[in-house]
Amino acid sequence: MTFYTQRAIKDILENRFLNAVTIVTIALSVLIISAFGLFFLNAQDMFNAWKKGVRIMVYLVPGTSDAQRLDTRYRLQTISGIQSIRFISKDDALELMKERMRRQTSLLDNLRENPLPDAFEVTLVTESNSPEKIEFLSQRIEGLPSVSEVEYGQQWIERFANFFNLFKLAGYGMGAMFFMATVFIAANTIRLVLYSRREEIHIMRLVGATDNFIKVPFYLEGLIQGFSGSLIGLGILYTAFSAIGTQFEQTLSAEMVSIRFFSMGVCAAITGGGMTTGLLGSFFSLKQFVKE
Amino acid sequence: MTSIAEEGAVIRMFHVHKRYGAKQALVDATLDIAKNEFLFISGPSGAGKSTLLKLLYLAEPVSEGQILVDGMNLSRISRRRIPLLRRKFGIIFQDYKLIPTRTVYENVALVLEARGKKRSLVEKKVKSVLRVVGMEDRLTAHPPSLSGGEQQRVAVHVP
Ligand SMILES: Nc1ncnc2c1ncn2[C@@H]1O[C@H](COP(=O)(O)OP(=O)(O)OP(=O)(O)O)[C@@H](O)[C@H]1O
Ligand SMILES: [Mg+2]
């Protein structure tokens, strides 16, 4: 085996240009597909976090008295499907806003009076998380006295869910296309290497080389191309990811979102995919070559 | 051609014909070659001498007739066993079949490696073979820089 590996490496070094083309192609494909996947992974993380915390903001009519407010709260408590109710006074809301928009505090400081309404923040039990349930609950809440407006992000969640599915489908389609194109290019470079070696291969055959003796180094060559291509692709992606991560670190932490890279397992799977690509490339070109 | 019909024949040909398309290269050749027999085949250029040899190690398929080599029937041999057949032959090709981009050492080593010899053995064997033919000081030369006779000496493959 070490002998075959040595021959494969020697072959790669002797056909540096061809191999570089294949490796760069594989690296680019891995980079593009992985970048897509990474974006999707993080977007889904955020989406899930957001979805989990579905809450309904219940804004009260301006000038609602404490008694009226307690009454509304009591009525809210009788509605089933609601998990928690938290009162956010308009002063609390303003404080919160000032905290979030620290850079624009001067703007808020100049306000003569607080324009925000008092509100209840209502979270739902998990079973009430379906679009229909939320719609129904918010309509019931809207009918309560002293309630001026009910707000929830469900429309957006639905729209995003549809978008995500589309995105996923496009990703799979694109992945399949890149995979095939890369196999094709890898097959062609191996074919060129085979062509430049045809004399040698013919002689080896005549003096009694087995099929495996001739083929295995080319399979290894494909595997090595796939392996190095994947590593390069992932390496570039990771570098870019880290750079973007530090760039937006502050914004991201202010929004309470964290982004993450692929796990080791996923990286290994991607590398495996790259190696499969190289192997398939060798397989197809050898199949054709042996036929000739 | 000499032919010694004998039970212990290593190579036997029965009514062998070889056609290259419409061209008849070999017509009804029958011969037995015994173990340790030393045989010349002579004839004018284009008579079919090289063709006869090519049939023996299956560089070319037989058109008609049967060939037995060491008990193997060449018309029935499986693709997988062809290398085993070829390893029984030591051949100096008429055109030497040296790879111009490989050194003398690599050319000889390739044959041994192709036959599945261990690497430690290959190194020893290549050096000893090249010493026998007097090419031990041209290990790193490439075939195009050798004279015709030197190329021929490198082409001597010892199985
Ligand atoms: N691959 C081929 N395709 C078509 N015709 C061929 C092929 N190989 C050989 N021949 C023809 O078959 C005949 C026998 O060729 P072969 O090479 O066996 O001759 P030879 O006896 O070895 O000659 P020489 O002494 O010149 O080497 C020749 O007429 C040659 O032109
Ligand atoms: Mg000849």
PDB file of N, CA and C in Angstrom, chain B residues 1-76:
ATOM      1  N   MET B   1      10.806 -24.555 -39.047  1.00  0.00           N
ATOM      2  CA  MET B   1      10.465 -24.638 -37.632  1.00  0.00           C
ATOM      3  C   MET B   1      10.612 -26.073 -37.123  1.00  0.00           C
ATOM      4  N   THR B   2      11.144 -26.217 -35.964  1.00  0.00           N
ATOM      5  CA  THR B   2      11.297 -27.541 -35.366  1.00  0.00           C
ATOM      6  C   THR B   2      10.038 -27.830 -34.558  1.00  0.00           C
ATOM      7  N   SER B   3       9.617 -29.065 -34.527  1.00  0.00           N
ATOM      8  CA  SER B   3       8.502 -29.368 -33.643  1.00  0.00           C
ATOM      9  C   SER B   3       8.693 -30.735 -33.026  1.00  0.00           C
ATOM     10  N   ILE B   4       8.706 -30.802 -31.738  1.00  0.00           N
ATOM     11  CA  ILE B   4       8.896 -32.060 -31.022  1.00  0.00           C
ATOM     12  C   ILE B   4       7.608 -32.347 -30.262  1.00  0.00           C
ATOM     13  N   ALA B   5       6.812 -33.277 -30.777  1.00  0.00           N
ATOM     14  CA  ALA B   5       5.580 -33.638 -30.083  1.00  0.00           C
ATOM     15  C   ALA B   5       5.945 -34.492 -28.875  1.00  0.00           C
ATOM     16  N   GLU B   6       5.486 -34.050 -27.732  1.00  0.00           N
ATOM     17  CA  GLU B   6       5.954 -34.681 -26.498  1.00  0.00           C
ATOM     18  C   GLU B   6       4.966 -34.389 -25.378  1.00  0.00           C
ATOM     19  N   GLU B   7       4.792 -35.287 -24.463  1.00  0.00           N
ATOM     20  CA  GLU B   7       3.804 -35.098 -23.392  1.00  0.00           C
ATOM     21  C   GLU B   7       4.146 -33.900 -22.521  1.00  0.00           C
ATOM     22  N   GLY B   8       5.449 -33.736 -22.200  1.00  0.00           N
ATOM     23  CA  GLY B   8       5.846 -32.677 -21.274  1.00  0.00           C
ATOM     24  C   GLY B   8       6.015 -31.311 -21.915  1.00  0.00           C
ATOM     25  N   ALA B   9       5.371 -31.073 -23.063  1.00  0.00           N
ATOM     26  CA  ALA B   9       5.536 -29.782 -23.729  1.00  0.00           C
ATOM     27  C   ALA B   9       4.998 -28.648 -22.867  1.00  0.00           C
ATOM     28  N   VAL B  10       5.754 -27.545 -22.786  1.00  0.00           N
ATOM     29  CA  VAL B  10       5.326 -26.392 -21.998  1.00  0.00           C
ATOM     30  C   VAL B  10       4.426 -25.496 -22.842  1.00  0.00           C
ATOM     31  N   ILE B  11       4.758 -25.412 -24.115  1.00  0.00           N
ATOM     32  CA  ILE B  11       3.967 -24.582 -25.017  1.00  0.00           C
ATOM     33  C   ILE B  11       3.494 -25.444 -26.189  1.00  0.00           C
ATOM     34  N   ARG B  12       2.207 -25.430 -26.459  1.00  0.00           N
ATOM     35  CA  ARG B  12       1.684 -26.193 -27.590  1.00  0.00           C
ATOM     36  C   ARG B  12       0.758 -25.299 -28.405  1.00  0.00           C
ATOM     37  N   MET B  13       0.924 -25.356 -29.729  1.00  0.00           N
ATOM     38  CA  MET B  13       0.017 -24.612 -30.614  1.00  0.00           C
ATOM     39  C   MET B  13      -0.607 -25.597 -31.580  1.00  0.00           C
ATOM     40  N   PHE B  14      -1.925 -25.535 -31.735  1.00  0.00           N
ATOM     41  CA  PHE B  14      -2.629 -26.415 -32.678  1.00  0.00           C
ATOM     42  C   PHE B  14      -3.326 -25.592 -33.748  1.00  0.00           C
ATOM     43  N   HIS B  15      -2.885 -25.743 -34.961  1.00  0.00           N
ATOM     44  CA  HIS B  15      -3.567 -25.124 -36.113  1.00  0.00           C
ATOM     45  C   HIS B  15      -3.951 -23.674 -35.843  1.00  0.00           C
ATOM     46  N   VAL B  16      -2.957 -22.929 -35.447  1.00  0.00           N
ATOM     47  CA  VAL B  16      -3.229 -21.537 -35.095  1.00  0.00           C
ATOM     48  C   VAL B  16      -3.207 -20.627 -36.318  1.00  0.00           C
ATOM     49  N   HIS B  17      -4.227 -19.802 -36.423  1.00  0.00           N
ATOM     50  CA  HIS B  17      -4.295 -18.790 -37.483  1.00  0.00           C
ATOM     51  C   HIS B  17      -4.356 -17.420 -36.822  1.00  0.00           C
ATOM     52  N   LYS B  18      -3.732 -16.452 -37.473  1.00  0.00           N
ATOM     53  CA  LYS B  18      -3.876 -15.072 -36.984  1.00  0.00           C
ATOM     54  C   LYS B  18      -4.114 -14.139 -38.161  1.00  0.00           C
ATOM     55  N   ARG B  19      -5.183 -13.405 -38.060  1.00  0.00           N
ATOM     56  CA  ARG B  19      -5.508 -12.426 -39.102  1.00  0.00           C
ATOM     57  C   ARG B  19      -5.552 -11.043 -38.466  1.00  0.00           C
ATOM     58  N   TYR B  20      -4.962 -10.099 -39.161  1.00  0.00           N
ATOM     59  CA  TYR B  20      -5.143  -8.684 -38.761  1.00  0.00           C
ATOM     60  C   TYR B  20      -6.117  -8.103 -39.775  1.00  0.00           C
ATOM     61  N   GLY B  21      -7.361  -8.076 -39.478  1.00  0.00           N
ATOM     62  CA  GLY B  21      -8.358  -7.648 -40.454  1.00  0.00           C
ATOM     63  C   GLY B  21      -8.376  -8.658 -41.585  1.00  0.00           C
ATOM     64  N   ALA B  22      -8.062  -8.188 -42.781  1.00  0.00           N
ATOM     65  CA  ALA B  22      -8.056  -9.105 -43.922  1.00  0.00           C
ATOM     66  C   ALA B  22      -6.683  -9.730 -44.096  1.00  0.00           C
ATOM     67  N   LYS B  23      -5.690  -9.210 -43.402  1.00  0.00           N
ATOM     68  CA  LYS B  23      -4.291  -9.627 -43.573  1.00  0.00           C
ATOM     69  C   LYS B  23      -4.012 -10.929 -42.809  1.00  0.00           C
ATOM     70  N   GLN B  24      -3.579 -11.950 -43.514  1.00  0.00           N
ATOM     71  CA  GLN B  24      -3.229 -13.226 -42.876  1.00  0.00           C
ATOM     72  C   GLN B  24      -1.786 -13.139 -42.398  1.00  0.00           C
ATOM     73  N   ALA B  25      -1.554 -13.109 -41.098  1.00  0.00           N
ATOM     74  CA  ALA B  25      -0.186 -12.991 -40.582  1.00  0.00           C
ATOM     75  C   ALA B  25       0.378 -14.369 -40.242  1.00  0.00           C
ATOM     76  N   LEU B  26      -0.499 -15.290 -39.864  1.00  0.00           N
ATOM     77  CA  LEU B  26      -0.046 -16.627 -39.459  1.00  0.00           C
ATOM     78  C   LEU B  26      -1.086 -17.629 -39.969  1.00  0.00           C
ATOM     79  N   VAL B  27      -0.612 -18.656 -40.685  1.00  0.00           N
ATOM     80  CA  VAL B  27      -1.557 -19.641 -41.246  1.00  0.00           C
ATOM     81  C   VAL B  27      -1.237 -21.034 -40.729  1.00  0.00           C
ATOM     82  N   ASP B  28      -2.158 -21.649 -40.034  1.00  0.00           N
ATOM     83  CA  ASP B  28      -2.082 -23.039 -39.606  1.00  0.00           C
ATOM     84  C   ASP B  28      -0.748 -23.391 -38.958  1.00  0.00           C
ATOM     85  N   ALA B  29      -0.410 -22.723 -37.873  1.00  0.00           N
ATOM     86  CA  ALA B  29       0.852 -23.000 -37.183  1.00  0.00           C
ATOM     87  C   ALA B  29       0.607 -24.027 -36.087  1.00  0.00           C
ATOM     88  N   THR B  30       1.381 -25.104 -36.094  1.00  0.00           N
ATOM     89  CA  THR B  30       1.281 -26.117 -35.047  1.00  0.00           C
ATOM     90  C   THR B  30       2.683 -26.387 -34.535  1.00  0.00           C
ATOM     91  N   LEU B  31       2.895 -26.276 -33.225  1.00  0.00           N
ATOM     92  CA  LEU B  31       4.205 -26.626 -32.697  1.00  0.00           C
ATOM     93  C   LEU B  31       4.147 -26.921 -31.212  1.00  0.00           C
ATOM     94  N   ASP B  32       5.110 -27.747 -30.745  1.00  0.00           N
ATOM     95  CA  ASP B  32       5.258 -28.033 -29.326  1.00  0.00           C
ATOM     96  C   ASP B  32       6.644 -27.587 -28.912  1.00  0.00           C
ATOM     97  N   ILE B  33       6.725 -26.987 -27.719  1.00  0.00           N
ATOM     98  CA  ILE B  33       8.048 -26.617 -27.202  1.00  0.00           C
ATOM     99  C   ILE B  33       8.188 -27.266 -25.831  1.00  0.00           C
ATOM    100  N   ALA B  34       9.260 -28.049 -25.677  1.00  0.00           N
ATOM    101  CA  ALA B  34       9.444 -28.769 -24.424  1.00  0.00           C
ATOM    102  C   ALA B  34      10.211 -27.919 -23.430  1.00  0.00           C
ATOM    103  N   LYS B  35      10.141 -28.333 -22.178  1.00  0.00           N
ATOM    104  CA  LYS B  35      10.898 -27.652 -21.140  1.00  0.00           C
ATOM    105  C   LYS B  35      12.392 -27.729 -21.458  1.00  0.00           C
ATOM    106  N   ASN B  36      13.090 -26.644 -21.203  1.00  0.00           N
ATOM    107  CA  ASN B  36      14.533 -26.555 -21.460  1.00  0.00           C
ATOM    108  C   ASN B  36      14.916 -26.605 -22.925  1.00  0.00           C
ATOM    109  N   GLU B  37      13.953 -26.656 -23.788  1.00  0.00           N
ATOM    110  CA  GLU B  37      14.258 -26.651 -25.217  1.00  0.00           C
ATOM    111  C   GLU B  37      14.664 -25.235 -25.627  1.00  0.00           C
ATOM    112  N   PHE B  38      15.640 -25.153 -26.505  1.00  0.00           N
ATOM    113  CA  PHE B  38      16.107 -23.865 -26.998  1.00  0.00           C
ATOM    114  C   PHE B  38      15.747 -23.790 -28.473  1.00  0.00           C
ATOM    115  N   LEU B  39      14.891 -22.842 -28.837  1.00  0.00           N
ATOM    116  CA  LEU B  39      14.284 -22.870 -30.167  1.00  0.00           C
ATOM    117  C   LEU B  39      14.488 -21.552 -30.902  1.00  0.00           C
ATOM    118  N   PHE B  40      14.938 -21.654 -32.136  1.00  0.00           N
ATOM    119  CA  PHE B  40      15.009 -20.472 -33.001  1.00  0.00           C
ATOM    120  C   PHE B  40      13.807 -20.477 -33.917  1.00  0.00           C
ATOM    121  N   ILE B  41      13.264 -19.339 -34.160  1.00  0.00           N
ATOM    122  CA  ILE B  41      12.262 -19.234 -35.223  1.00  0.00           C
ATOM    123  C   ILE B  41      12.804 -18.205 -36.194  1.00  0.00           C
ATOM    124  N   SER B  42      12.991 -18.608 -37.425  1.00  0.00           N
ATOM    125  CA  SER B  42      13.542 -17.660 -38.386  1.00  0.00           C
ATOM    126  C   SER B  42      12.622 -17.534 -39.582  1.00  0.00           C
ATOM    127  N   GLY B  43      12.782 -16.460 -40.286  1.00  0.00           N
ATOM    128  CA  GLY B  43      11.949 -16.213 -41.451  1.00  0.00           C
ATOM    129  C   GLY B  43      12.144 -14.789 -41.903  1.00  0.00           C
ATOM    130  N   PRO B  44      11.728 -14.505 -43.113  1.00  0.00           N
ATOM    131  CA  PRO B  44      11.912 -13.141 -43.633  1.00  0.00           C
ATOM    132  C   PRO B  44      11.074 -12.136 -42.844  1.00  0.00           C
ATOM    133  N   SER B  45      11.405 -10.919 -43.053  1.00  0.00           N
ATOM    134  CA  SER B  45      10.657  -9.852 -42.387  1.00  0.00           C
ATOM    135  C   SER B  45       9.191  -9.931 -42.795  1.00  0.00           C
ATOM    136  N   GLY B  46       8.310  -9.844 -41.826  1.00  0.00           N
ATOM    137  CA  GLY B  46       6.874  -9.904 -42.109  1.00  0.00           C
ATOM    138  C   GLY B  46       6.346 -11.315 -42.174  1.00  0.00           C
ATOM    139  N   ALA B  47       7.199 -12.299 -41.829  1.00  0.00           N
ATOM    140  CA  ALA B  47       6.769 -13.699 -41.908  1.00  0.00           C
ATOM    141  C   ALA B  47       5.790 -14.038 -40.787  1.00  0.00           C
ATOM    142  N   GLY B  48       5.849 -13.325 -39.703  1.00  0.00           N
ATOM    143  CA  GLY B  48       4.917 -13.577 -38.598  1.00  0.00           C
ATOM    144  C   GLY B  48       5.598 -14.035 -37.322  1.00  0.00           C
ATOM    145  N   LYS B  49       6.909 -13.793 -37.194  1.00  0.00           N
ATOM    146  CA  LYS B  49       7.630 -14.232 -35.987  1.00  0.00           C
ATOM    147  C   LYS B  49       7.141 -13.473 -34.748  1.00  0.00           C
ATOM    148  N   SER B  50       7.112 -12.174 -34.864  1.00  0.00           N
ATOM    149  CA  SER B  50       6.651 -11.377 -33.712  1.00  0.00           C
ATOM    150  C   SER B  50       5.199 -11.709 -33.391  1.00  0.00           C
ATOM    151  N   THR B  51       4.408 -11.907 -34.422  1.00  0.00           N
ATOM    152  CA  THR B  51       2.994 -12.244 -34.213  1.00  0.00           C
ATOM    153  C   THR B  51       2.873 -13.521 -33.400  1.00  0.00           C
ATOM    154  N   LEU B  52       3.681 -14.527 -33.728  1.00  0.00           N
ATOM    155  CA  LEU B  52       3.657 -15.795 -33.007  1.00  0.00           C
ATOM    156  C   LEU B  52       3.893 -15.571 -31.512  1.00  0.00           C
ATOM    157  N   LEU B  53       4.894 -14.750 -31.208  1.00  0.00           N
ATOM    158  CA  LEU B  53       5.204 -14.474 -29.799  1.00  0.00           C
ATOM    159  C   LEU B  53       4.069 -13.700 -29.115  1.00  0.00           C
ATOM    160  N   LYS B  54       3.527 -12.736 -29.854  1.00  0.00           N
ATOM    161  CA  LYS B  54       2.447 -11.920 -29.270  1.00  0.00           C
ATOM    162  C   LYS B  54       1.242 -12.777 -28.909  1.00  0.00           C
ATOM    163  N   LEU B  55       1.006 -13.820 -29.710  1.00  0.00           N
ATOM    164  CA  LEU B  55      -0.113 -14.710 -29.396  1.00  0.00           C
ATOM    165  C   LEU B  55       0.149 -15.446 -28.088  1.00  0.00           C
ATOM    166  N   LEU B  56       1.420 -15.807 -27.866  1.00  0.00           N
ATOM    167  CA  LEU B  56       1.759 -16.590 -26.676  1.00  0.00           C
ATOM    168  C   LEU B  56       1.486 -15.827 -25.384  1.00  0.00           C
ATOM    169  N   TYR B  57       1.798 -14.520 -25.349  1.00  0.00           N
ATOM    170  CA  TYR B  57       1.524 -13.793 -24.108  1.00  0.00           C
ATOM    171  C   TYR B  57       0.275 -12.908 -24.225  1.00  0.00           C
ATOM    172  N   LEU B  58      -0.533 -13.255 -25.216  1.00  0.00           N
ATOM    173  CA  LEU B  58      -1.849 -12.630 -25.394  1.00  0.00           C
ATOM    174  C   LEU B  58      -1.820 -11.109 -25.587  1.00  0.00           C
ATOM    175  N   ALA B  59      -0.771 -10.640 -26.263  1.00  0.00           N
ATOM    176  CA  ALA B  59      -0.803  -9.237 -26.657  1.00  0.00           C
ATOM    177  C   ALA B  59      -1.788  -9.097 -27.805  1.00  0.00           C
ATOM    178  N   GLU B  60      -2.017 -10.221 -28.501  1.00  0.00           N
ATOM    179  CA  GLU B  60      -2.989 -10.278 -29.593  1.00  0.00           C
ATOM    180  C   GLU B  60      -3.834 -11.538 -29.402  1.00  0.00           C
ATOM    181  N   PRO B  61      -5.125 -11.468 -29.696  1.00  0.00           N
ATOM    182  CA  PRO B  61      -5.961 -12.668 -29.576  1.00  0.00           C
ATOM    183  C   PRO B  61      -5.790 -13.587 -30.787  1.00  0.00           C
ATOM    184  N   VAL B  62      -5.925 -14.889 -30.566  1.00  0.00           N
ATOM    185  CA  VAL B  62      -5.838 -15.862 -31.657  1.00  0.00           C
ATOM    186  C   VAL B  62      -7.099 -15.757 -32.503  1.00  0.00           C
ATOM    187  N   SER B  63      -6.945 -15.899 -33.827  1.00  0.00           N
ATOM    188  CA  SER B  63      -8.134 -15.860 -34.683  1.00  0.00           C
ATOM    189  C   SER B  63      -8.778 -17.233 -34.771  1.00  0.00           C
ATOM    190  N   GLU B  64      -7.925 -18.254 -34.788  1.00  0.00           N
ATOM    191  CA  GLU B  64      -8.420 -19.621 -34.949  1.00  0.00           C
ATOM    192  C   GLU B  64      -7.389 -20.554 -34.350  1.00  0.00           C
ATOM    193  N   GLY B  65      -7.784 -21.716 -33.832  1.00  0.00           N
ATOM    194  CA  GLY B  65      -6.846 -22.673 -33.270  1.00  0.00           C
ATOM    195  C   GLY B  65      -6.718 -22.539 -31.765  1.00  0.00           C
ATOM    196  N   GLN B  66      -5.850 -23.373 -31.195  1.00  0.00           N
ATOM    197  CA  GLN B  66      -5.699 -23.420 -29.735  1.00  0.00           C
ATOM    198  C   GLN B  66      -4.242 -23.252 -29.336  1.00  0.00           C
ATOM    199  N   ILE B  67      -4.028 -22.599 -28.198  1.00  0.00           N
ATOM    200  CA  ILE B  67      -2.673 -22.479 -27.657  1.00  0.00           C
ATOM    201  C   ILE B  67      -2.720 -22.871 -26.183  1.00  0.00           C
ATOM    202  N   LEU B  68      -1.798 -23.735 -25.780  1.00  0.00           N
ATOM    203  CA  LEU B  68      -1.665 -24.083 -24.368  1.00  0.00           C
ATOM    204  C   LEU B  68      -0.314 -23.598 -23.878  1.00  0.00           C
ATOM    205  N   VAL B  69      -0.282 -22.886 -22.770  1.00  0.00           N
ATOM    206  CA  VAL B  69       0.973 -22.464 -22.170  1.00  0.00           C
ATOM    207  C   VAL B  69       0.970 -22.945 -20.727  1.00  0.00           C
ATOM    208  N   ASP B  70       1.879 -23.843 -20.422  1.00  0.00           N
ATOM    209  CA  ASP B  70       1.996 -24.355 -19.055  1.00  0.00           C
ATOM    210  C   ASP B  70       0.636 -24.812 -18.506  1.00  0.00           C
ATOM    211  N   GLY B  71      -0.103 -25.511 -19.360  1.00  0.00           N
ATOM    212  CA  GLY B  71      -1.392 -26.041 -18.912  1.00  0.00           C
ATOM    213  C   GLY B  71      -2.558 -25.087 -19.030  1.00  0.00           C
ATOM    214  N   MET B  72      -2.308 -23.804 -19.344  1.00  0.00           N
ATOM    215  CA  MET B  72      -3.406 -22.843 -19.478  1.00  0.00           C
ATOM    216  C   MET B  72      -3.851 -22.764 -20.928  1.00  0.00           C
ATOM    217  N   ASN B  73      -5.137 -22.897 -21.143  1.00  0.00           N
ATOM    218  CA  ASN B  73      -5.668 -22.737 -22.491  1.00  0.00           C
ATOM    219  C   ASN B  73      -5.958 -21.253 -22.731  1.00  0.00           C
ATOM    220  N   LEU B  74      -5.221 -20.668 -23.648  1.00  0.00           N
ATOM    221  CA  LEU B  74      -5.301 -19.212 -23.813  1.00  0.00           C
ATOM    222  C   LEU B  74      -6.652 -18.717 -24.313  1.00  0.00           C
ATOM    223  N   SER B  75      -7.410 -19.599 -24.963  1.00  0.00           N
ATOM    224  CA  SER B  75      -8.713 -19.124 -25.437  1.00  0.00           C
ATOM    225  C   SER B  75      -9.735 -19.129 -24.300  1.00  0.00           C
ATOM    226  N   ARG B  76      -9.381 -19.782 -23.177  1.00  0.00           N
ATOM    227  CA  ARG B  76     -10.341 -19.852 -22.072  1.00  0.00           C
ATOM    228  C   ARG B  76      -9.864 -19.079 -20.844  1.00  0.00           C
TER     229      ARG B  76
END
